[in-house]
Every structure is written in structure tokens, then in C-alpha cells.
Coordinates of C-alpha atoms and ligand atoms in Angstrom, one line a residue:
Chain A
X6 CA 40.5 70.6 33.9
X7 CA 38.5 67.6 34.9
X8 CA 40.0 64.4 35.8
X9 CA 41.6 62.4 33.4
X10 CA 40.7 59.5 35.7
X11 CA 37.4 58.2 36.7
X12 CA 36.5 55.4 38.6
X13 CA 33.5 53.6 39.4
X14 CA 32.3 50.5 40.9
X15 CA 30.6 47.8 39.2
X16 CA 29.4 44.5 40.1
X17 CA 32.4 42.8 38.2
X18 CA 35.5 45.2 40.0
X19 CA 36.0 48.7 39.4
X20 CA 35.4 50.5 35.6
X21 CA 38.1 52.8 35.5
X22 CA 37.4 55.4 32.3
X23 CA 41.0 57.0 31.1
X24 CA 40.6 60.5 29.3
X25 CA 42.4 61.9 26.6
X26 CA 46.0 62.8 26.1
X27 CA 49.5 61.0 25.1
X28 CA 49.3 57.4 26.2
X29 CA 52.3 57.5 28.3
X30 CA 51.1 60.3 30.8
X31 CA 47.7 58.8 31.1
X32 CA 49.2 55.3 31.8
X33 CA 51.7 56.9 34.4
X34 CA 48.8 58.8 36.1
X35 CA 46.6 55.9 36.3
X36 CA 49.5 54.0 38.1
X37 CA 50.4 56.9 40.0
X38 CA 46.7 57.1 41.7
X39 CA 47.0 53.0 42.6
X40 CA 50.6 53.5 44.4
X41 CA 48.6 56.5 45.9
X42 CA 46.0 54.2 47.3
X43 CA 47.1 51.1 47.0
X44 CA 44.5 49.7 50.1
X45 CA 41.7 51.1 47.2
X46 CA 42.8 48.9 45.0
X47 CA 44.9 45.9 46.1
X48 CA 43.0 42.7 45.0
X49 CA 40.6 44.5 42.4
X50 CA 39.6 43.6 39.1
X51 CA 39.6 46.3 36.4
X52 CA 38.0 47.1 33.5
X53 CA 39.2 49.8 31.6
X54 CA 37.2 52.6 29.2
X55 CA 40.1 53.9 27.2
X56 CA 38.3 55.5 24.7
X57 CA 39.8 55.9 21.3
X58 CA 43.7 55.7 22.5
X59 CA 45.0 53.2 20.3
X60 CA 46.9 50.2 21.9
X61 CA 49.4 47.6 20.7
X62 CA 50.3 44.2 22.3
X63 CA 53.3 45.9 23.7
X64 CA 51.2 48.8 25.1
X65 CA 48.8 46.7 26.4
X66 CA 50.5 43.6 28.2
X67 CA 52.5 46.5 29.9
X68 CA 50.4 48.1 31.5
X69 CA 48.6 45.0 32.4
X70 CA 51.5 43.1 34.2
X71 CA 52.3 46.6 35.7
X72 CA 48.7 46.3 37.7
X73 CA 48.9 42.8 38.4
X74 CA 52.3 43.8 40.2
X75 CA 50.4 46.5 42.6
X76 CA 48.4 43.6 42.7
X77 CA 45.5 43.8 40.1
X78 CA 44.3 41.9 37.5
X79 CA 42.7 43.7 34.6
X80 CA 40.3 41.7 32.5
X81 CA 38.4 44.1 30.3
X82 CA 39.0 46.4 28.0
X83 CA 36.6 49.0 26.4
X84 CA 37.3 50.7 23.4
X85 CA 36.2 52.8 20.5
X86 CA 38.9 51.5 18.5
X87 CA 38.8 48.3 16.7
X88 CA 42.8 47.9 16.9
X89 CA 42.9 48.3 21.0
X90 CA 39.6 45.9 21.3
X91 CA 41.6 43.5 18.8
X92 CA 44.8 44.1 20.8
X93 CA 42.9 43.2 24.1
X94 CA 40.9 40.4 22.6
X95 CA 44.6 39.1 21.5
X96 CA 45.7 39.1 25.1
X97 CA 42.7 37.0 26.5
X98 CA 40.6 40.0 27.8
X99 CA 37.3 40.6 27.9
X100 CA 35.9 43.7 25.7
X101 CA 32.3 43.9 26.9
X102 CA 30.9 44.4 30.3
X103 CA 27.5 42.9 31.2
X104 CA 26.1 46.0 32.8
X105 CA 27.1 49.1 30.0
X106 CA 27.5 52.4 32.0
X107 CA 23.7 53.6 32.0
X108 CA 24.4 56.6 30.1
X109 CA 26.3 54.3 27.3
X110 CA 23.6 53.5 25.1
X111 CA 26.1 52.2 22.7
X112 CA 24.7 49.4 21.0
X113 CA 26.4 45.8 21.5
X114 CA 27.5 46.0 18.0
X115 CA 27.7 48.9 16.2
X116 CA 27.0 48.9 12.8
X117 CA 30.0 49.1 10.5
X118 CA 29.7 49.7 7.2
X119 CA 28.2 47.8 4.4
X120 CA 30.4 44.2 3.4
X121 CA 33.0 45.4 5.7
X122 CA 34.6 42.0 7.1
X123 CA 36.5 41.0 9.6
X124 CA 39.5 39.4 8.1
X125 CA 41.2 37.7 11.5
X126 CA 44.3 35.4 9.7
X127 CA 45.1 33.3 12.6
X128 CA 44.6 30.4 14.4
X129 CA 41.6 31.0 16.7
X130 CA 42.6 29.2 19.5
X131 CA 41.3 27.9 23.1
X132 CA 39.8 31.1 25.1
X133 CA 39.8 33.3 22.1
X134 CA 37.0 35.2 21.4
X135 CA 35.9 37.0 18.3
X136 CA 32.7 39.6 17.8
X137 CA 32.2 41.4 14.9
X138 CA 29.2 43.3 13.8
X139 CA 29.3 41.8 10.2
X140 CA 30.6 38.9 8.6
X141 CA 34.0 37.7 9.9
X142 CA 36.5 35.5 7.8
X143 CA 38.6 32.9 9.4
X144 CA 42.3 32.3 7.6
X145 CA 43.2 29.1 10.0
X146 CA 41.1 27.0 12.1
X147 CA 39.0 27.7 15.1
X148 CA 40.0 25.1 17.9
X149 CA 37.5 24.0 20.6
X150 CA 37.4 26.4 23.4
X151 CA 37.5 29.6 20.7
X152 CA 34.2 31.5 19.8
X153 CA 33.0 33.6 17.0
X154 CA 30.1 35.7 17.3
X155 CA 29.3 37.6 14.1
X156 CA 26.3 40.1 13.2
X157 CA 26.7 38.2 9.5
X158 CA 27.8 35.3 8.2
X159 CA 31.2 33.1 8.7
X160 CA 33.7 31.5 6.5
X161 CA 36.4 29.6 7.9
X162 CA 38.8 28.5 5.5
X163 CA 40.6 25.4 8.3
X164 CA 38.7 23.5 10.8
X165 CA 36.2 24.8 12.5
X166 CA 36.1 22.7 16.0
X167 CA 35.0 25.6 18.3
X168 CA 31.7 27.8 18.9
X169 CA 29.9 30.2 15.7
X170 CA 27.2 32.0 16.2
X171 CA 26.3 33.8 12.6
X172 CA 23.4 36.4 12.7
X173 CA 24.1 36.9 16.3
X174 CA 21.6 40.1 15.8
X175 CA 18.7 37.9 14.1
X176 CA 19.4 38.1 10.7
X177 CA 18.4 34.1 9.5
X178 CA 20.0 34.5 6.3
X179 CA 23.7 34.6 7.2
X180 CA 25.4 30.7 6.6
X181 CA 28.7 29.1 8.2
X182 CA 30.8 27.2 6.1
X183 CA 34.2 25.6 6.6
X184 CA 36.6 23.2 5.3
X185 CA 36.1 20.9 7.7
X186 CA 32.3 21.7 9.6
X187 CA 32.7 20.2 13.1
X188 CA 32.0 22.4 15.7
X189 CA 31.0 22.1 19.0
X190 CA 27.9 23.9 18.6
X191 CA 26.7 26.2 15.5
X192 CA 24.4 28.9 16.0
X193 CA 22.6 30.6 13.3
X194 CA 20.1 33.5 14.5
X195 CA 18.0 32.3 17.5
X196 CA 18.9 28.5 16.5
X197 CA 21.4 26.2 17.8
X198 CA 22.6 22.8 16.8
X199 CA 25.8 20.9 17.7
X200 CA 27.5 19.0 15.1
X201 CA 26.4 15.5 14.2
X202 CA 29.1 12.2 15.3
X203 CA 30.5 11.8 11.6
X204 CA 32.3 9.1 10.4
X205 CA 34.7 9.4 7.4
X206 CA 36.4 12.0 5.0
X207 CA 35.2 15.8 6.4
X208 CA 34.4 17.9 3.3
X209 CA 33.8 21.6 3.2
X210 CA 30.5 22.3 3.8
X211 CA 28.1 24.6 4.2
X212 CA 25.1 25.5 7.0
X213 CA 22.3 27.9 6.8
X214 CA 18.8 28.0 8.4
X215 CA 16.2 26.7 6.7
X216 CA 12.5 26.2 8.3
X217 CA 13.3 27.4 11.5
X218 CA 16.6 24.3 11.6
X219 CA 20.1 24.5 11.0
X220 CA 20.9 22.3 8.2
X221 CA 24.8 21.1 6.9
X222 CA 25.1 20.5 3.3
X223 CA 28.1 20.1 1.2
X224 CA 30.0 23.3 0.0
X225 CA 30.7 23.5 -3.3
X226 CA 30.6 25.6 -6.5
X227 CA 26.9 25.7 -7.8
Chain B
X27 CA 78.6 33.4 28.1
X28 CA 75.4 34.6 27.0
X29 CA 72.7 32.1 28.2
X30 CA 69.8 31.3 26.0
X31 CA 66.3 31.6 28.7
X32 CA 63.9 28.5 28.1
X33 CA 60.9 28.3 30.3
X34 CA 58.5 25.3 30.3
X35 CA 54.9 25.9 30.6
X36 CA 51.5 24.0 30.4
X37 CA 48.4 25.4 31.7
X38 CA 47.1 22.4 32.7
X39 CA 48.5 21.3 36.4
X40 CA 50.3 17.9 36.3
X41 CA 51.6 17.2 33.1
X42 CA 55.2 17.1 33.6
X43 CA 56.8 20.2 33.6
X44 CA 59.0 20.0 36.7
X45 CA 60.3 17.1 35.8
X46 CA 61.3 17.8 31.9
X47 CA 63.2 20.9 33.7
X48 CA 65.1 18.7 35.8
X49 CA 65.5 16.1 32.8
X50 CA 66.2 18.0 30.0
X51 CA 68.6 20.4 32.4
X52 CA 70.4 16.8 33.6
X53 CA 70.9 16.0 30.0
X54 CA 72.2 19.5 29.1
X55 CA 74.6 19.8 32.1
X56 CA 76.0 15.8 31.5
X57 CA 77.3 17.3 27.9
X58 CA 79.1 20.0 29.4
X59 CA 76.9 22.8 29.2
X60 CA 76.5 25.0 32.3
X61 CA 72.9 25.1 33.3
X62 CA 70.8 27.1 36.0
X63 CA 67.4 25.9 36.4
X64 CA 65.1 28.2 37.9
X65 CA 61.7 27.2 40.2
X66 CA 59.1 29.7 39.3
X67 CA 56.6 27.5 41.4
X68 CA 56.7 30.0 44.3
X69 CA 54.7 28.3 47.3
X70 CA 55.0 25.2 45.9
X71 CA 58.5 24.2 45.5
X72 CA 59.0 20.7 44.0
X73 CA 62.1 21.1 41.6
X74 CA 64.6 20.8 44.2
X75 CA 63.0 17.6 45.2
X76 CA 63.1 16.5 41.6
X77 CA 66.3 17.0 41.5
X78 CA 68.0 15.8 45.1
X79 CA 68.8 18.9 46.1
X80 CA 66.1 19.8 49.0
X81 CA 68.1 19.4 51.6
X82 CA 71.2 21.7 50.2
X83 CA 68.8 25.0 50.5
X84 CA 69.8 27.8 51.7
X85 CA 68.3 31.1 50.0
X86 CA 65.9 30.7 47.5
X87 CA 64.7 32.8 44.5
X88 CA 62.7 35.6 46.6
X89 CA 65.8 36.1 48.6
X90 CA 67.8 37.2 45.1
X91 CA 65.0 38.9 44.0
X92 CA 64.6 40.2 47.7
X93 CA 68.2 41.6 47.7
X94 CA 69.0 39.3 50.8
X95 CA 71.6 37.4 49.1
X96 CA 73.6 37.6 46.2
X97 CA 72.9 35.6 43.0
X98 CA 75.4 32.8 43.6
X99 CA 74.6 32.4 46.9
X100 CA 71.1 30.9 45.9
X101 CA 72.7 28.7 42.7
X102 CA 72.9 25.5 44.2
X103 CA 75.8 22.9 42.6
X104 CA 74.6 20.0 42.0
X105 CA 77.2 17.4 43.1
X106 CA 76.8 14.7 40.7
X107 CA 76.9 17.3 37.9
X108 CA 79.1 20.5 38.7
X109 CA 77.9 21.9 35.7
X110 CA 73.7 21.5 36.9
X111 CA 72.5 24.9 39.2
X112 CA 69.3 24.9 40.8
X113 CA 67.5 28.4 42.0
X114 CA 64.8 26.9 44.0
X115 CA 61.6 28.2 45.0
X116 CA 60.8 29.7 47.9
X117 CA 58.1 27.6 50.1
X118 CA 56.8 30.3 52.1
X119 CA 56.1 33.1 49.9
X120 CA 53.4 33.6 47.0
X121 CA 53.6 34.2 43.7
X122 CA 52.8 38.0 44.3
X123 CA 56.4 38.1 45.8
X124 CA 58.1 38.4 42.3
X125 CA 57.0 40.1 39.3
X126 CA 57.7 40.1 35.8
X127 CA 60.0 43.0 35.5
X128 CA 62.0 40.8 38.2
X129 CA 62.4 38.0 36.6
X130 CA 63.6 39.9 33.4
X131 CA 66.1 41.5 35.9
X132 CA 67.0 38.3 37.1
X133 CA 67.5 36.5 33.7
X134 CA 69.7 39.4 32.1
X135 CA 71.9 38.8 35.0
X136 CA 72.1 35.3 35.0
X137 CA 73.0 35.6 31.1
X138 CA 76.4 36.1 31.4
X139 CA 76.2 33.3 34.0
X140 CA 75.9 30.0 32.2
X141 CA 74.7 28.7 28.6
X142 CA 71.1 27.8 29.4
X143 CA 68.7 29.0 32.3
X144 CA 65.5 26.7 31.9
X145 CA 62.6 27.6 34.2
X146 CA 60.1 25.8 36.0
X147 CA 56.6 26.9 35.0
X148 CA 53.4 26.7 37.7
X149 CA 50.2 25.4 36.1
X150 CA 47.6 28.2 35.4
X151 CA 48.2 31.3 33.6
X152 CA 47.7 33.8 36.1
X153 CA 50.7 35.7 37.8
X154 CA 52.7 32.8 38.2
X155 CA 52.8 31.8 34.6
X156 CA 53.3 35.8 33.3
X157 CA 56.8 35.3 36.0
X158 CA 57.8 32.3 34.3
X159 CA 57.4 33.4 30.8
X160 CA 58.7 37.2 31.2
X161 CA 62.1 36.4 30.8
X162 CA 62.1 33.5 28.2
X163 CA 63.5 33.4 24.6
X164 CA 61.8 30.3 23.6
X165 CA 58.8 28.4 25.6
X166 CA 58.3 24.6 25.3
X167 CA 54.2 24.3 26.0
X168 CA 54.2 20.4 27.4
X169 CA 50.9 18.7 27.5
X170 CA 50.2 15.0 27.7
X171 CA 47.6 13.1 25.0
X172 CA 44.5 14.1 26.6
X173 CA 41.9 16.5 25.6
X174 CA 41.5 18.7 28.8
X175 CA 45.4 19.5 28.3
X176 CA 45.5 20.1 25.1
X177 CA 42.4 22.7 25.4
X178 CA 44.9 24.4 27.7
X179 CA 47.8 24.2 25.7
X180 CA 46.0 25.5 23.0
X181 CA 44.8 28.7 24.9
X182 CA 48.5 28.9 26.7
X183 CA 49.9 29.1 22.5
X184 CA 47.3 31.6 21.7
X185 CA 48.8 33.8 24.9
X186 CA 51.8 32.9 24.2
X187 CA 51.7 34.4 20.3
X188 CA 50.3 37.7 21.9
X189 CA 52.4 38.3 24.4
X190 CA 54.9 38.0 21.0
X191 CA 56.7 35.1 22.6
X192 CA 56.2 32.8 20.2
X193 CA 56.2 30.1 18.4
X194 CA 55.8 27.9 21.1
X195 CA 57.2 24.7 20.4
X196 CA 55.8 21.5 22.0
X197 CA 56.6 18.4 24.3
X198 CA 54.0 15.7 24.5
X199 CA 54.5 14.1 28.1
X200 CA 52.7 10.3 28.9
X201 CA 52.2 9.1 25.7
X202 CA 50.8 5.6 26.0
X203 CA 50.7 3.6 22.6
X204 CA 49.1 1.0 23.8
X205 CA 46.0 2.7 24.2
X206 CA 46.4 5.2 21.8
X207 CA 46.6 2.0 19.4
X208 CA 43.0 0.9 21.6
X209 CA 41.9 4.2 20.7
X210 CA 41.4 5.3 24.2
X211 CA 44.1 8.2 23.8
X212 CA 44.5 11.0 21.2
X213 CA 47.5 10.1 19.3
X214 CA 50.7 12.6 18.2
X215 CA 48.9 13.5 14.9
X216 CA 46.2 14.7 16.6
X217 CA 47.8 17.0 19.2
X218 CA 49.8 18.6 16.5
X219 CA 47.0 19.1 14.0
X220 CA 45.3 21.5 17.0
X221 CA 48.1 23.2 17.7
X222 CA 50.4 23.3 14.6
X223 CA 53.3 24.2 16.4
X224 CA 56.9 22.8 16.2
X225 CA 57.3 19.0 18.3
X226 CA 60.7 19.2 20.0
X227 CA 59.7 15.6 22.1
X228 CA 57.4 12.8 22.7
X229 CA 58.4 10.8 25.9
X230 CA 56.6 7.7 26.5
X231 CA 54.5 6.6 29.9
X232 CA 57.0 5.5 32.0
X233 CA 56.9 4.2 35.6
X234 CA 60.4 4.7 36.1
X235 CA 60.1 8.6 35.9
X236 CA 57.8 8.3 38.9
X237 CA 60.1 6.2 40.9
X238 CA 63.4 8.4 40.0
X239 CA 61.7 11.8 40.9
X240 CA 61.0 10.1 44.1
X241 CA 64.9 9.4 44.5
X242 CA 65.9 12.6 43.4
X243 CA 67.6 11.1 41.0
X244 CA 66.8 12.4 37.4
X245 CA 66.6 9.1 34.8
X246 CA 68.0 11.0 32.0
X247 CA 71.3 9.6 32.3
X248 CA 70.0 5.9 32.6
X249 CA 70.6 4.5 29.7
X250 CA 68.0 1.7 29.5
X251 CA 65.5 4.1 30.0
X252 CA 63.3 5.0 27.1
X253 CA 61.3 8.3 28.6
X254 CA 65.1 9.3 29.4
X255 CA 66.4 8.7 26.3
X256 CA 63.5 11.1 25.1
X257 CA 64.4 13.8 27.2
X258 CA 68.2 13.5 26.2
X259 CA 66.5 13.8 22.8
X260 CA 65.1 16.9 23.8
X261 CA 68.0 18.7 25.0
X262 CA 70.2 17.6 21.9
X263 CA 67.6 19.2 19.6
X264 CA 67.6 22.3 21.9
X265 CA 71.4 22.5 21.5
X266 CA 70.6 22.4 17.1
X267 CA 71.2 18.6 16.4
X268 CA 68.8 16.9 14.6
X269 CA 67.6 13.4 16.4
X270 CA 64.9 11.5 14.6
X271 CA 62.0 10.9 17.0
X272 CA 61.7 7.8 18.7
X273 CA 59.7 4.9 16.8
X274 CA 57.2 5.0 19.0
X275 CA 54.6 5.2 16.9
X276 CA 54.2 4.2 13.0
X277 CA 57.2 6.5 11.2
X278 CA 55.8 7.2 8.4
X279 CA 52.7 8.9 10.4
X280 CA 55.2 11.3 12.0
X281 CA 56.9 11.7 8.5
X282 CA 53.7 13.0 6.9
X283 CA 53.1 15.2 9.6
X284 CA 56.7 17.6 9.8
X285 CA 56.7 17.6 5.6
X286 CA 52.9 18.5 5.7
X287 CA 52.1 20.9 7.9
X288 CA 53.8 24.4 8.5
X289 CA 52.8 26.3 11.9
X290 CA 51.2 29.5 11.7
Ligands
ATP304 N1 56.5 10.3 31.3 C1 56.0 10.0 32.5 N2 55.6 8.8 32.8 C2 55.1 8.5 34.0 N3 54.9 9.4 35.0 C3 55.2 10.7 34.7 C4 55.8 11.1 33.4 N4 56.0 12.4 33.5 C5 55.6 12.9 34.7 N5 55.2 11.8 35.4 C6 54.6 11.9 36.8 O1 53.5 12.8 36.8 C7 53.5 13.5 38.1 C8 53.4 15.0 37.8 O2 54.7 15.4 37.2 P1 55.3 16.8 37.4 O3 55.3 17.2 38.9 O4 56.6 16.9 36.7 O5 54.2 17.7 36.7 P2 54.0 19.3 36.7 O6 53.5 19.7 35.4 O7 55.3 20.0 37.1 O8 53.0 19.5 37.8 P3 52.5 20.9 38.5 O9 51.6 21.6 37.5 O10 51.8 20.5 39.7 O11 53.7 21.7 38.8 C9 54.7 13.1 38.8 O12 54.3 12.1 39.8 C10 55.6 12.5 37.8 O13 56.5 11.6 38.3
MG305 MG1 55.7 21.4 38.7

């Protein structure tokens, strides 16, 4: 049987991949090998692959304050599974590595289907971050300090105060509208722009690309 | 007795947080209710100060949670109050001394203790924060008028809702209407329109707070004081009464705000 446990190092910590099985017995064997050698891995940040095991807040923040009491602090999560990634985006972690194992081609976004949204109906507050490979739909406001980085195009139906990138894969045509445009920067494509001092009323509006700029106009039925 | 846990927290350093613990636990204790305050600033103790109680130490919360000595054994009495307990810190450890799962120990035991156990928060939201909050039923997020904490206080409610311990309600420590009026600080409305969360306080810039920690003598109970009277304010809304929020600002501006905005 090979091990459900594999570790390697990276330049961020240690890349711990889990295998396959009941959640519960993979958990419990991945604490069992840090009490086994805890001088491995007192102090060390971890990423963890856990493949397509699906994980709850509960699940999560469990196993997370159960490391940082042997004394480690796990900050990313990397996952097949859109519920876990939410899950670990919820609880502040990171769910990309900069360096991708070498034999992980995956793409950084994989392509989900066609007009498949993200629909995210909360606040998306300070240190939040978002990434979706298409468009991504905002039910609440995004404060400064959260980011959204979509494939296509974002709607926020609240404030938008924080950071959108739309087209974050090239594609010029996606917009970004909200009730109230004010973020602190806007990126559309390869374009950036950070949001004009306005005075007055805020009204929703609407900003695309359009020769090579980010323009803001007003959003309304046409 | 089945104690309801509040913990105080801010991720921003500074704001206030010790001393609306030894305030709002003052004000508590002075209407009869038994309290047990709890410093979850391990290594950097500062509630017992707060409060007048440094030199009455004898085993601090590592020792409980340490098995050295029993749970009353580390409740200090205050003497002014017989109804205020203080668990202090302890000075020479780190926060990697407790965990969680401890402090979720400690505050099922301390339930059947007293009516409220309020805990002292560090700044940050690393281990020391995860201690504080393991245990609570409700967490008040302070922050002052000032955009640095508020950015914090914002990500602190976002953790907060994932961890499932929210809503969060809020304090808003320092306010200063003089130059909020001047425009030089962000006024109440603002705060709550980025966090839309509940307001359980505002308590004004006061010198006097400064000069009372100093004493060790908590200004809740002075009556001319105005950031004391807020933090009475405070506790009677945590006991259920409904105070009206002092007229420190324009009333009508704060009426708008609770009948026009819900939290998410
Ligand atoms: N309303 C107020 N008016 C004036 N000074 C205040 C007020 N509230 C707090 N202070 C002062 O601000 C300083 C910091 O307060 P305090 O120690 O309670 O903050 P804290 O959030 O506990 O800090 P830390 O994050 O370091 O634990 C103290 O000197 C205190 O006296
Ligand atoms: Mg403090």
C-alpha cells in the first residue's frame, strides 16, 4: 500500500499531499506522524494537497488549531474540490502555491463550464480572497482589504471598495459593475486603474475596457 | 450558574480591549453579577494592572491550565468588588503554552462558576487570538475610528463568521467628535456601514481612562465620567436592557442607521 502521506519541501514550508480514504483516519494519521516527529515539524508552515476529500468549516479549523497546538501553522490548502477551496478560502487560507509541484500541470484556473458563476452571498471582507475561473457574483459588498480575481466578468450588487481583477486570463471583454464603483484598484485584462476621488451621490455603474483604458460609466438599463 | 463566555477582540494592537474587559467586567460585578475575567494576553499581562490587582498574584492561567493549581486558587477577589475575579496572565510563558482545546476546557468549567467570564483578547489573530476566541459565546470586535483598525476589524469579522462564531457585535473605542465634526476622523456611520454588524457601544476619547488604568482603578463606577458611563452602557445591554446610545453625535444619524441597515 503506498503511503497515504507524502511530504515534501518547498520554498514556502512543507507540501504535505494526504491520500485517499475516510477523513477521520487520514486526519488522525497525519497528526499521528507530527507527534511522531515533532523536531520535523515544530515551527513549520504547511500546505496541504488533500485532493478531492471534501471539507467543512468544522473539518477544517479542526485540524488546523490541532497543528498550530504541535506547533504549526497551516496556511494553504489545495484542493480538487470547489467546497474545501471555498471552506479554506473562508478560513483565511491560501489555496494556491507559487511553485505548483512540477508534475502538476494543472492550470491556475481550470476551466469550468460554460456561464457557470460563482455566486459568493456574503460580505467579502478584509483578507478575503476570491478566484474563480468565470464570472463571479457578489450578493454584499467587497470591503477594502478583499480581492476578487475572476477569469470573467464581476457584478457586485453592494459596494465594491476592495480589489477586482475581471479577465484575469486576458479576456478584454469581461466589465465590473457595482452599486456603488469605488474600489481601490480595478483591473480589467492586462489594465489597471484605481478609482477616481468622487464627490457626491455614488450610482451603480459600470466599467469595461475600451481602447486599451478602463473606462466607468453609469449602469443602467439600455 | 451557567456563565455566558464573552471574549473581546480587535486585531489591531491598542485599541482598548484590556481596558473594556476590566470596565465592562467592573460594571457587571457592581450590579451583582459574579464575574471572572480572564487575560488571554499570555507574555504580556496587563489586565491585572488594569484592574489593581498585580500585586495579589499568585498562580496565573498557565498554572490552571498546567494542573499546578486548582481553578480557585488562580481567581483572584477583587476587594472593592467581591463579586469581580481576575485569572491573570502568565508573564513568563508564551502563547504556545495554552491551546484552544484548553481554553474550551477551562471555560466549561468555569461555567458553573459565575454568570459572565469575559476574556482579554491579544492583538493579532495568530494563536493567541484562536485561545481567546475558542471558548466564547458571543465576541465584541472593538476598534477605534480610524481606518487601519477598522481594516482589521473587518478581516477579524470575516474570521470570526468562519470559524461560525458569529455575529460579531461591535465597540467603537476613542471616538473624538470634535474632529470627526473637522472631518479628520471617520465617524460612527461610517465604521458600521463597513462592517454591518450589531453596535453594543461608543465610548468617547477620554483622558480620564488613561489616568484610572494607571491607578488601577477602573472609571466605570465614576459617575461624572462620560467614557464610563459608556462602558456601564455596555454591560447593561450585555445583561438585555435596552440603553439608548449616548448623544454624542447627531441622533437622528444613529436612528437612521439601526432602522436601516440589517447585518449580514
Ligand atoms: N476611551 C479612551 N480614551 C482615552 N484613552 C484610552 C481610551 N481607551 C483606551 N485608552 C488608552 O489606550 C491605551 C491602550 O489601551 P488598552 O491597553 O486597553 O488597549 P489594548 O487593545 O488592550 O492593547 P493591546 O492590543 O496592546 O493589548 C491605554 O493607554 C489606554 O489607557
Ligand atoms: Mg491588552
Amino acid at each position: 500500500m503506498s503511503d497515504p502521506i507524502q511530504i515534501k519541501g518547498l520554498r514556502e514550508g512543507l507540501l504535505v499531499t494526504l491520500g485517499d480514504g475516510p477523513w477521520e483516519e487520514i486526519a488522525a494519521a497525519l497528526l499521528q506522524r507530527v507527534t511522531d516527529q515533532p523536531a520535523f515539524f515544530q515551527g513549520a508552515r504547511l500546505a496541504l494537497d488533500i485532493g478531492a476529500h471534501e471539507l467543512r468549516v468544522v473539518e477544517l479549523s479542526a485540524l488546523r488549531d490541532q497543528l498550530s497546538e504541535r506547533g504549526m501553522t497551516l496556511w494553504a490548502i489545495l484542493s480538487e474540490s470547489p467546497t474545501t477551496e471555498q471552506t479554506a478560502q473562508n478560513l483565511g487560507m491560501a489555496t494556491r502555491i507559487s511553485k505548483p509541484r512540477p508534475e502538476d500541470a494543472r492550470p491556475v484556473f481550470e476551466a469550468p463550464a460554460e456561464n457557470v458563476a460563482l455566486w459568493v452571498h456574503q460580505t467579502v471582507r478584509s483578507g478575503t480572497r476570491i478566484e474563480f475561473a468565470g464570472p463571479v457574483v457578489v450578493l454584499g459588498d467587497v470591503n477594502p482589504g478583499g480581492e476578487i480575481m475572476a477569469g470573467g466578468s464581476v457584478i457586485v450588487w453592494g459596494r465594491l471598495r476592495g480589489v477586482v481583477h475581471a479577465g484575469a486570463q486576458g479576456d478584454e471583454k469581461a466589465v465590473v459593475c457595482a452599486l456603488d464603483l469605488a474600489p481601490t484598484q480595478l483591473r480589467i485584462a492586462a489594465e489597471i486603474a484605481v478609482s477616481p476621488q468622487r464627490s457626491g451621490k455614488s450610482h451603480p455603474e459600470i466599467a469595461c475596457l475600451r481602447d486599451g483604458q478602463i473606462v466607468a460609466e453609469l449602469w443602467q438599463a439600455s | 450558574m451557567t456563565a455566558k463566555i464573552i471574549t473581546i477582540t480587535s486585531g489591531k494592537g491598542g485599541v482598548g480591549k484590556t481596558t473594556a474587559v476590566a470596565n465592562i467586567a467592573v460594571s457587571l460585578a457592581a450590579r451583582g453579577q459574579k464575574v471572572v475575567c480572564i487575560d488571554g494576553d499570555i507574555g504580556l499581562r496587563n489586565l491585572d494592572v488594569v484592574l489593581g490587582l498585580e500585586n495579589r498574584i499568585v498562580y496565573d492561567l498557565v498554572d490552571v491550565i498546567e494542573g499546578r493549581c486548582r481553578l480557585r486558587q488562580a481567581m483572584i477577589r477583587d476587594k472593592r468588588l467581591p463579586e469581580l475575579h481576575l485569572i491573570p496572565a502568565a508573564q513568563t510563558r508564551d502563547k504556545s503554552a495554552v491551546s484552544p482545546s484548553d481554553m474550551i476546557r477551562l471555560g466549561d468549567e468555569l461555567r458553573e462558576e459565575c454568570d459572565w467570564v469575559i476574556i482579554d483578547s491579544p492583538a493579532g489573530i495568530e494563536r493567541g487570538f484562536r485561545n481567546a476566541i475558542a471558548a466564547a459565546d458571543k465576541v465584541l470586535v472593538m476598534t477605534n475610528p480610524e481606518v487601519s483598525a477598522v481594516r482589521d476589524a473587518d478581516r477579524v469579522v470575516g474570521l470570526l463568521d468562519a470559524d461560525e462564531k458569529g455575529p460579531a457585535s461591535l465597540i467603537i473605542n476613542r471616538l473624538n467628535i470634535t474632529m470627526v465634526k473637522r472631518g479628520d476622523m471617520l465617524a460612527v456611520e461610517d465604521v458600521l456601514e463597513l462592517l454591518a454588524i450589531e453596535l453594543i457601544g461608543i465610548v468617547p476619547e477620554d483622558e480620564g481612562v488613561i489616568v484610572a488604568s494607571n491607578r488601577g482603578t477602573p472609571l466605570a463606577l465614576d459617575p461624572k465620567s462620560r467614557a464610563g458611563l459608556a462602558f456601564q452602557n455596555i454591560a447593561r445591554r450585555i445583561l438585555g436592557e435596552e440603553i439608548p446610545f449616548l448623544d454624542l453625535e447627531n441622533h437622528n444619524l444613529l436612528q437612521r442607521i439601526f432602522t436601516g441597515r440589517k447585518t449580514t
